[in-house]
PDB file of C-alpha atoms and ligand atoms in Angstrom:
ATOM      1  CA  MET A   1     128.103  34.355 -25.521  1.00 51.00           C
ATOM      2  CA  PRO A   2     131.204  32.251 -25.062  1.00 60.00           C
ATOM      3  CA  ASP A   3     130.217  28.534 -26.017  1.00 91.00           C
ATOM      4  CA  ALA A   4     130.305  25.679 -23.386  1.00 95.00           C
ATOM      5  CA  MET A   5     133.792  24.865 -24.560  1.00 96.00           C
ATOM      6  CA  GLU A   6     135.113  27.996 -23.912  1.00 95.00           C
ATOM      7  CA  LEU A   7     133.520  27.847 -20.296  1.00 96.00           C
ATOM      8  CA  LEU A   8     135.053  25.129 -19.435  1.00 98.00           C
ATOM      9  CA  ARG A   9     138.186  26.431 -20.179  1.00 97.00           C
ATOM     10  CA  ALA A  10     137.698  29.323 -17.963  1.00 97.00           C
ATOM     11  CA  GLN A  11     137.352  26.727 -15.214  1.00 97.00           C
ATOM     12  CA  CYS A  12     140.060  25.098 -15.844  1.00 98.00           C
ATOM     13  CA  ALA A  13     142.220  27.826 -16.183  1.00 97.00           C
ATOM     14  CA  GLY A  14     141.822  27.966 -12.522  1.00 96.00           C
ATOM     15  CA  CYS A  15     142.429  24.623 -11.512  1.00 97.00           C
ATOM     16  CA  ARG A  16     144.751  23.413  -8.658  1.00 96.00           C
ATOM     17  CA  ASN A  17     143.842  20.012  -8.230  1.00 96.00           C
ATOM     18  CA  CYS A  18     147.376  19.004  -8.764  1.00 97.00           C
ATOM     19  CA  PRO A  19     150.673  21.312  -8.323  1.00 97.00           C
ATOM     20  CA  LEU A  20     151.289  21.164 -12.178  1.00 98.00           C
ATOM     21  CA  GLY A  21     148.791  24.327 -12.045  1.00 97.00           C
ATOM     22  CA  ASN A  22     151.496  26.142  -9.757  1.00 96.00           C
ATOM     23  CA  THR A  23     154.852  25.781 -11.853  1.00 96.00           C
ATOM     24  CA  ARG A  24     153.031  26.333 -15.869  1.00 97.00           C
ATOM     25  CA  THR A  25     153.218  29.327 -17.759  1.00 98.00           C
ATOM     26  CA  ASN A  26     150.001  28.626 -19.628  1.00 98.00           C
ATOM     27  CA  LEU A  27     147.022  26.525 -19.456  1.00 98.00           C
ATOM     28  CA  VAL A  28     147.454  23.951 -22.427  1.00 98.00           C
ATOM     29  CA  PHE A  29     143.230  23.240 -22.502  1.00 98.00           C
ATOM     30  CA  GLY A  30     142.943  22.068 -26.377  1.00 98.00           C
ATOM     31  CA  VAL A  31     142.857  23.334 -29.774  1.00 98.00           C
ATOM     32  CA  GLY A  32     140.034  22.449 -32.641  1.00 97.00           C
ATOM     33  CA  SER A  33     136.384  22.646 -33.466  1.00 95.00           C
ATOM     34  CA  PRO A  34     133.458  22.298 -30.818  1.00 93.00           C
ATOM     35  CA  THR A  35     132.255  20.525 -33.571  1.00 93.00           C
ATOM     36  CA  ALA A  36     134.630  17.683 -34.027  1.00 97.00           C
ATOM     37  CA  LYS A  37     134.138  14.193 -34.044  1.00 97.00           C
ATOM     38  CA  VAL A  38     137.516  12.802 -34.176  1.00 98.00           C
ATOM     39  CA  LEU A  39     139.529  14.236 -31.050  1.00 98.00           C
ATOM     40  CA  PHE A  40     143.132  13.627 -30.261  1.00 98.00           C
ATOM     41  CA  VAL A  41     144.765  13.023 -26.759  1.00 98.00           C
ATOM     42  CA  GLY A  42     148.509  13.660 -26.629  1.00 98.00           C
ATOM     43  CA  GLU A  43     150.073  12.951 -23.409  1.00 98.00           C
ATOM     44  CA  GLY A  44     150.572  16.792 -21.841  1.00 98.00           C
ATOM     45  CA  PRO A  45     152.021  19.944 -22.947  1.00 98.00           C
ATOM     46  CA  GLY A  46     155.575  20.806 -23.100  1.00 97.00           C
ATOM     47  CA  GLU A  47     158.188  23.665 -23.494  1.00 97.00           C
ATOM     48  CA  GLN A  48     156.480  25.648 -26.099  1.00 97.00           C
ATOM     49  CA  GLU A  49     152.757  24.184 -25.714  1.00 98.00           C
ATOM     50  CA  ASP A  50     153.332  25.907 -22.280  1.00 98.00           C
ATOM     51  CA  LEU A  51     154.779  28.686 -23.909  1.00 98.00           C
ATOM     52  CA  GLN A  52     151.859  29.156 -26.207  1.00 98.00           C
ATOM     53  CA  GLY A  53     149.286  28.107 -24.338  1.00 98.00           C
ATOM     54  CA  GLU A  54     147.827  25.282 -27.441  1.00 98.00           C
ATOM     55  CA  PRO A  55     148.522  21.417 -27.927  1.00 98.00           C
ATOM     56  CA  PHE A  56     151.445  20.174 -30.200  1.00 98.00           C
ATOM     57  CA  VAL A  57     153.106  23.395 -31.309  1.00 98.00           C
ATOM     58  CA  GLY A  58     156.676  22.645 -31.266  1.00 95.00           C
ATOM     59  CA  LYS A  59     158.752  20.364 -33.132  1.00 96.00           C
ATOM     60  CA  SER A  60     156.429  16.866 -32.287  1.00 96.00           C
ATOM     61  CA  GLY A  61     153.539  19.014 -33.553  1.00 98.00           C
ATOM     62  CA  GLN A  62     154.923  19.645 -36.579  1.00 98.00           C
ATOM     63  CA  LEU A  63     155.114  16.382 -37.519  1.00 98.00           C
ATOM     64  CA  LEU A  64     151.564  15.917 -35.878  1.00 98.00           C
ATOM     65  CA  ASP A  65     150.456  18.138 -38.799  1.00 98.00           C
ATOM     66  CA  LYS A  66     152.118  16.413 -41.302  1.00 98.00           C
ATOM     67  CA  TYR A  67     150.221  13.211 -40.595  1.00 98.00           C
ATOM     68  CA  LEU A  68     146.700  15.015 -40.589  1.00 98.00           C
ATOM     69  CA  SER A  69     147.929  16.889 -43.569  1.00 98.00           C
ATOM     70  CA  LEU A  70     148.331  13.500 -45.172  1.00 97.00           C
ATOM     71  CA  ILE A  71     144.893  12.232 -44.807  1.00 97.00           C
ATOM     72  CA  ASP A  72     143.599  16.234 -45.427  1.00 97.00           C
ATOM     73  CA  LEU A  73     143.017  17.024 -42.135  1.00 97.00           C
ATOM     74  CA  ASP A  74     144.184  20.248 -40.196  1.00 96.00           C
ATOM     75  CA  ARG A  75     143.707  21.630 -36.873  1.00 95.00           C
ATOM     76  CA  GLY A  76     141.911  24.779 -38.033  1.00 95.00           C
ATOM     77  CA  GLY A  77     139.215  22.250 -40.052  1.00 94.00           C
ATOM     78  CA  SER A  78     136.077  21.652 -38.663  1.00 94.00           C
ATOM     79  CA  LYS A  79     136.714  17.819 -37.953  1.00 97.00           C
ATOM     80  CA  ILE A  80     139.140  17.422 -35.218  1.00 98.00           C
ATOM     81  CA  TYR A  81     140.195  18.180 -31.892  1.00 98.00           C
ATOM     82  CA  ILE A  82     143.508  18.220 -30.431  1.00 98.00           C
ATOM     83  CA  ALA A  83     143.765  18.099 -26.359  1.00 98.00           C
ATOM     84  CA  ASN A  84     145.620  16.508 -23.545  1.00 98.00           C
ATOM     85  CA  ILE A  85     145.627  14.008 -20.641  1.00 98.00           C
ATOM     86  CA  VAL A  86     147.091  16.945 -18.414  1.00 98.00           C
ATOM     87  CA  LYS A  87     146.847  20.453 -19.229  1.00 98.00           C
ATOM     88  CA  CYS A  88     149.618  22.069 -17.226  1.00 98.00           C
ATOM     89  CA  ARG A  89     153.632  21.046 -18.466  1.00 98.00           C
ATOM     90  CA  PRO A  90     155.219  18.364 -16.082  1.00 97.00           C
ATOM     91  CA  PRO A  91     158.559  20.363 -15.406  1.00 95.00           C
ATOM     92  CA  HIS A  92     161.306  19.597 -17.572  1.00 92.00           C
ATOM     93  CA  ASN A  93     158.923  17.442 -19.768  1.00 88.00           C
ATOM     94  CA  ARG A  94     158.914  14.420 -17.504  1.00 95.00           C
ATOM     95  CA  ASP A  95     155.822  12.058 -17.954  1.00 94.00           C
ATOM     96  CA  PRO A  96     153.060  13.310 -15.867  1.00 96.00           C
ATOM     97  CA  GLN A  97     152.782  11.227 -12.836  1.00 96.00           C
ATOM     98  CA  PRO A  98     149.392   8.918 -12.260  1.00 96.00           C
ATOM     99  CA  GLU A  99     148.304  10.974  -9.885  1.00 97.00           C
ATOM    100  CA  GLU A 100     148.779  14.281 -11.715  1.00 98.00           C
ATOM    101  CA  SER A 101     146.559  12.234 -14.914  1.00 98.00           C
ATOM    102  CA  GLU A 102     144.069  11.572 -12.182  1.00 97.00           C
ATOM    103  CA  ALA A 103     143.774  15.086 -11.306  1.00 98.00           C
ATOM    104  CA  CYS A 104     143.181  16.346 -14.695  1.00 98.00           C
ATOM    105  CA  MET A 105     140.628  13.348 -16.144  1.00 98.00           C
ATOM    106  CA  PRO A 106     137.486  15.382 -15.152  1.00 98.00           C
ATOM    107  CA  TRP A 107     138.605  18.253 -17.553  1.00 98.00           C
ATOM    108  CA  LEU A 108     139.077  16.032 -20.691  1.00 98.00           C
ATOM    109  CA  ARG A 109     135.985  13.931 -19.643  1.00 98.00           C
ATOM    110  CA  GLN A 110     133.930  17.202 -19.712  1.00 98.00           C
ATOM    111  CA  GLN A 111     135.686  17.828 -22.841  1.00 98.00           C
ATOM    112  CA  VAL A 112     134.564  14.232 -24.286  1.00 98.00           C
ATOM    113  CA  ARG A 113     131.292  15.103 -23.079  1.00 98.00           C
ATOM    114  CA  LEU A 114     130.632  18.147 -25.025  1.00 97.00           C
ATOM    115  CA  LEU A 115     132.013  16.917 -27.883  1.00 97.00           C
ATOM    116  CA  ARG A 116     130.783  13.478 -28.230  1.00 97.00           C
ATOM    117  CA  PRO A 117     133.729  12.455 -30.586  1.00 98.00           C
ATOM    118  CA  ARG A 118     132.926   9.299 -32.481  1.00 98.00           C
ATOM    119  CA  ILE A 119     136.686   8.733 -32.761  1.00 98.00           C
ATOM    120  CA  ILE A 120     139.634   9.370 -29.801  1.00 99.00           C
ATOM    121  CA  VAL A 121     143.195   8.905 -31.078  1.00 99.00           C
ATOM    122  CA  CYS A 122     145.566   8.617 -28.138  1.00 99.00           C
ATOM    123  CA  LEU A 123     148.864   9.925 -29.494  1.00 98.00           C
ATOM    124  CA  GLY A 124     151.509   7.415 -27.175  1.00 98.00           C
ATOM    125  CA  ARG A 125     151.247   5.306 -24.242  1.00 97.00           C
ATOM    126  CA  ILE A 126     150.356   7.639 -21.617  1.00 97.00           C
ATOM    127  CA  ALA A 127     147.007   8.559 -23.668  1.00 98.00           C
ATOM    128  CA  ALA A 128     146.707   4.962 -24.676  1.00 98.00           C
ATOM    129  CA  GLN A 129     147.181   3.310 -21.190  1.00 98.00           C
ATOM    130  CA  ARG A 130     144.832   5.926 -19.886  1.00 98.00           C
ATOM    131  CA  LEU A 131     141.518   5.918 -22.049  1.00 98.00           C
ATOM    132  CA  ILE A 132     142.067   2.164 -23.969  1.00 98.00           C
ATOM    133  CA  SER A 133     143.709  -0.023 -21.430  1.00 98.00           C
ATOM    134  CA  PRO A 134     146.463   0.108 -18.632  1.00 97.00           C
ATOM    135  CA  ASP A 135     148.480  -2.449 -20.111  1.00 98.00           C
ATOM    136  CA  PHE A 136     148.283  -0.682 -23.661  1.00 98.00           C
ATOM    137  CA  ARG A 137     151.674  -1.813 -25.583  1.00 98.00           C
ATOM    138  CA  VAL A 138     151.737   0.862 -28.644  1.00 98.00           C
ATOM    139  CA  THR A 139     154.186  -0.914 -31.032  1.00 98.00           C
ATOM    140  CA  ARG A 140     151.698  -4.185 -30.837  1.00 98.00           C
ATOM    141  CA  GLU A 141     148.498  -2.612 -30.671  1.00 98.00           C
ATOM    142  CA  HIS A 142     148.820   0.819 -32.864  1.00 98.00           C
ATOM    143  CA  GLY A 143     146.301   1.495 -35.403  1.00 98.00           C
ATOM    144  CA  GLN A 144     143.795  -1.134 -33.890  1.00 98.00           C
ATOM    145  CA  PHE A 145     140.138   0.272 -33.363  1.00 98.00           C
ATOM    146  CA  ARG A 146     137.812  -0.781 -30.446  1.00 98.00           C
ATOM    147  CA  GLU A 147     134.804   0.592 -29.374  1.00 98.00           C
ATOM    148  CA  LYS A 148     134.005   1.535 -25.752  1.00 96.00           C
ATOM    149  CA  GLY A 149     130.708   3.370 -25.315  1.00 94.00           C
ATOM    150  CA  GLY A 150     129.768   4.133 -28.626  1.00 96.00           C
ATOM    151  CA  ILE A 151     133.417   5.962 -29.203  1.00 98.00           C
ATOM    152  CA  TRP A 152     135.927   3.708 -31.733  1.00 98.00           C
ATOM    153  CA  LEU A 153     139.267   4.308 -30.094  1.00 98.00           C
ATOM    154  CA  MET A 154     142.870   3.766 -31.320  1.00 98.00           C
ATOM    155  CA  GLY A 155     145.817   4.043 -30.132  1.00 98.00           C
ATOM    156  CA  THR A 156     149.046   5.495 -32.316  1.00 98.00           C
ATOM    157  CA  PHE A 157     152.985   6.553 -31.705  1.00 98.00           C
ATOM    158  CA  HIS A 158     153.436   9.757 -30.418  1.00 98.00           C
ATOM    159  CA  PRO A 159     154.845  12.227 -32.800  1.00 98.00           C
ATOM    160  CA  ALA A 160     158.093  12.765 -30.157  1.00 97.00           C
ATOM    161  CA  ALA A 161     158.513   8.954 -30.735  1.00 97.00           C
ATOM    162  CA  LEU A 162     158.591   9.127 -34.103  1.00 98.00           C
ATOM    163  CA  LEU A 163     160.978  12.229 -33.908  1.00 98.00           C
ATOM    164  CA  ARG A 164     163.321   9.540 -32.314  1.00 97.00           C
ATOM    165  CA  ASN A 165     162.400   6.329 -34.233  1.00 96.00           C
ATOM    166  CA  THR A 166     161.947   7.131 -37.948  1.00 96.00           C
ATOM    167  CA  ALA A 167     161.732   3.204 -38.631  1.00 97.00           C
ATOM    168  CA  GLN A 168     158.322   3.476 -37.214  1.00 97.00           C
ATOM    169  CA  LYS A 169     156.887   6.290 -39.134  1.00 97.00           C
ATOM    170  CA  LYS A 170     155.856   4.150 -41.942  1.00 98.00           C
ATOM    171  CA  ASP A 171     153.408   2.348 -39.411  1.00 98.00           C
ATOM    172  CA  ALA A 172     152.306   5.350 -37.796  1.00 98.00           C
ATOM    173  CA  LEU A 173     151.067   6.750 -41.520  1.00 98.00           C
ATOM    174  CA  ALA A 174     149.467   3.313 -41.970  1.00 98.00           C
ATOM    175  CA  ASP A 175     147.569   4.399 -38.372  1.00 98.00           C
ATOM    176  CA  PHE A 176     146.484   7.664 -40.510  1.00 98.00           C
ATOM    177  CA  GLN A 177     145.639   6.151 -43.343  1.00 98.00           C
ATOM    178  CA  ALA A 178     142.775   3.374 -40.972  1.00 98.00           C
ATOM    179  CA  LEU A 179     141.651   6.702 -39.178  1.00 98.00           C
ATOM    180  CA  ARG A 180     140.886   7.828 -42.719  1.00 98.00           C
ATOM    181  CA  ASP A 181     139.142   4.680 -43.631  1.00 98.00           C
ATOM    182  CA  LYS A 182     137.525   4.377 -40.152  1.00 98.00           C
ATOM    183  CA  MET A 183     136.092   8.664 -40.858  1.00 98.00           C
ATOM    184  CA  ALA A 184     134.557   7.589 -44.014  1.00 97.00           C
ATOM    185  CA  GLN A 185     133.148   4.133 -42.787  1.00 97.00           C
ATOM    186  CA  LEU A 186     131.222   6.387 -40.187  1.00 97.00           C
ATOM    187  CA  ASN A 187     130.346   8.950 -42.530  1.00 96.00           C
ATOM    188  CA  LEU A 188     132.351  11.436 -40.908  1.00 97.00           C
ATOM    189  CA  LEU A 189     133.973  12.710 -44.131  1.00 94.00           C
ATOM    190  CA  ASP A 190     131.143  14.378 -45.688  1.00 79.00           C
ATOM    191  CA  GLU A 191     129.875  16.191 -42.427  1.00 57.00           C
ATOM    192  CA  ILE A 192     130.359  20.091 -42.282  1.00 50.00           C
TER     193      ILE A 192
HETATM  194  N1  URA B   1     153.575  16.314 -26.464  1.00 53.60           N
HETATM  195  C1  URA B   1     152.052  16.044 -25.960  1.00 53.60           C
HETATM  196  O1  URA B   1     151.916  15.059 -25.808  1.00 53.60           O
HETATM  197  N2  URA B   1     151.209  17.149 -26.052  1.00 53.60           N
HETATM  198  C2  URA B   1     151.567  18.280 -26.552  1.00 53.60           C
HETATM  199  O2  URA B   1     150.424  19.387 -26.529  1.00 53.60           O
HETATM  200  C3  URA B   1     152.682  18.566 -27.178  1.00 53.60           C
HETATM  201  C4  URA B   1     153.875  17.404 -26.543  1.00 53.60           C
END
C-alpha cells in the first residue's frame, strides 16, 4: 500500500494551483526518508531536476551532497528529506514569483505535517524568507537556529550561490557542522 507521502505526491502531480504545472517536464516533489527528522528546503527545480524529477541533482545538488557527506548524512539515508518551496520548474530558472510560492505552500505544509521534522534547513534566501522571516538576510543570519512551533529552523547559503561565491564555502561548512551539533543535541543521531 502506498504510504501517505506517496499519496500526497500523486495528488500534487495533478496540481494546477499556478501556471508552472503547465510548463514543467516532471513534478519535483521531494526525496528522502518518510521518517526523516531533518527537512532541507530549496527554492525550486532547475533544468536537471525538471528532467529527472528529483530535487538537487544538478551541479548545486552535487555540492549539497558533498556538504551532507561531510557531516555523515546522505539523501538515501534515514535522517533527511529534501524538498523545495515550488515543486515545478520556473521557466529559465528564474526565481519563483511570490504568488507561485504561495500557491505551492500547501504541499510543503502537508509534507511537514506528515514528516513532523525537528529541524528545517532553508537553502537560500527564497526558502528562508518564506519559512523563517520575510526579511531574512542569509549573509547576516546564516547558521542561526530559532524555534517556531516546536521546529528548529536554520537558513544557510544556497549551493548555487556557493558555486558562484566560493568565499562563503567555509561559512556554509560551519552551518552544516552547527546542524550536526543540533541533531546531536536533539538526539537525532542515534535514532534509526
Ligand atoms: N535549486 C533548488 O533550489 N532546488 C533544486 O531542487 C535544485 C536547485
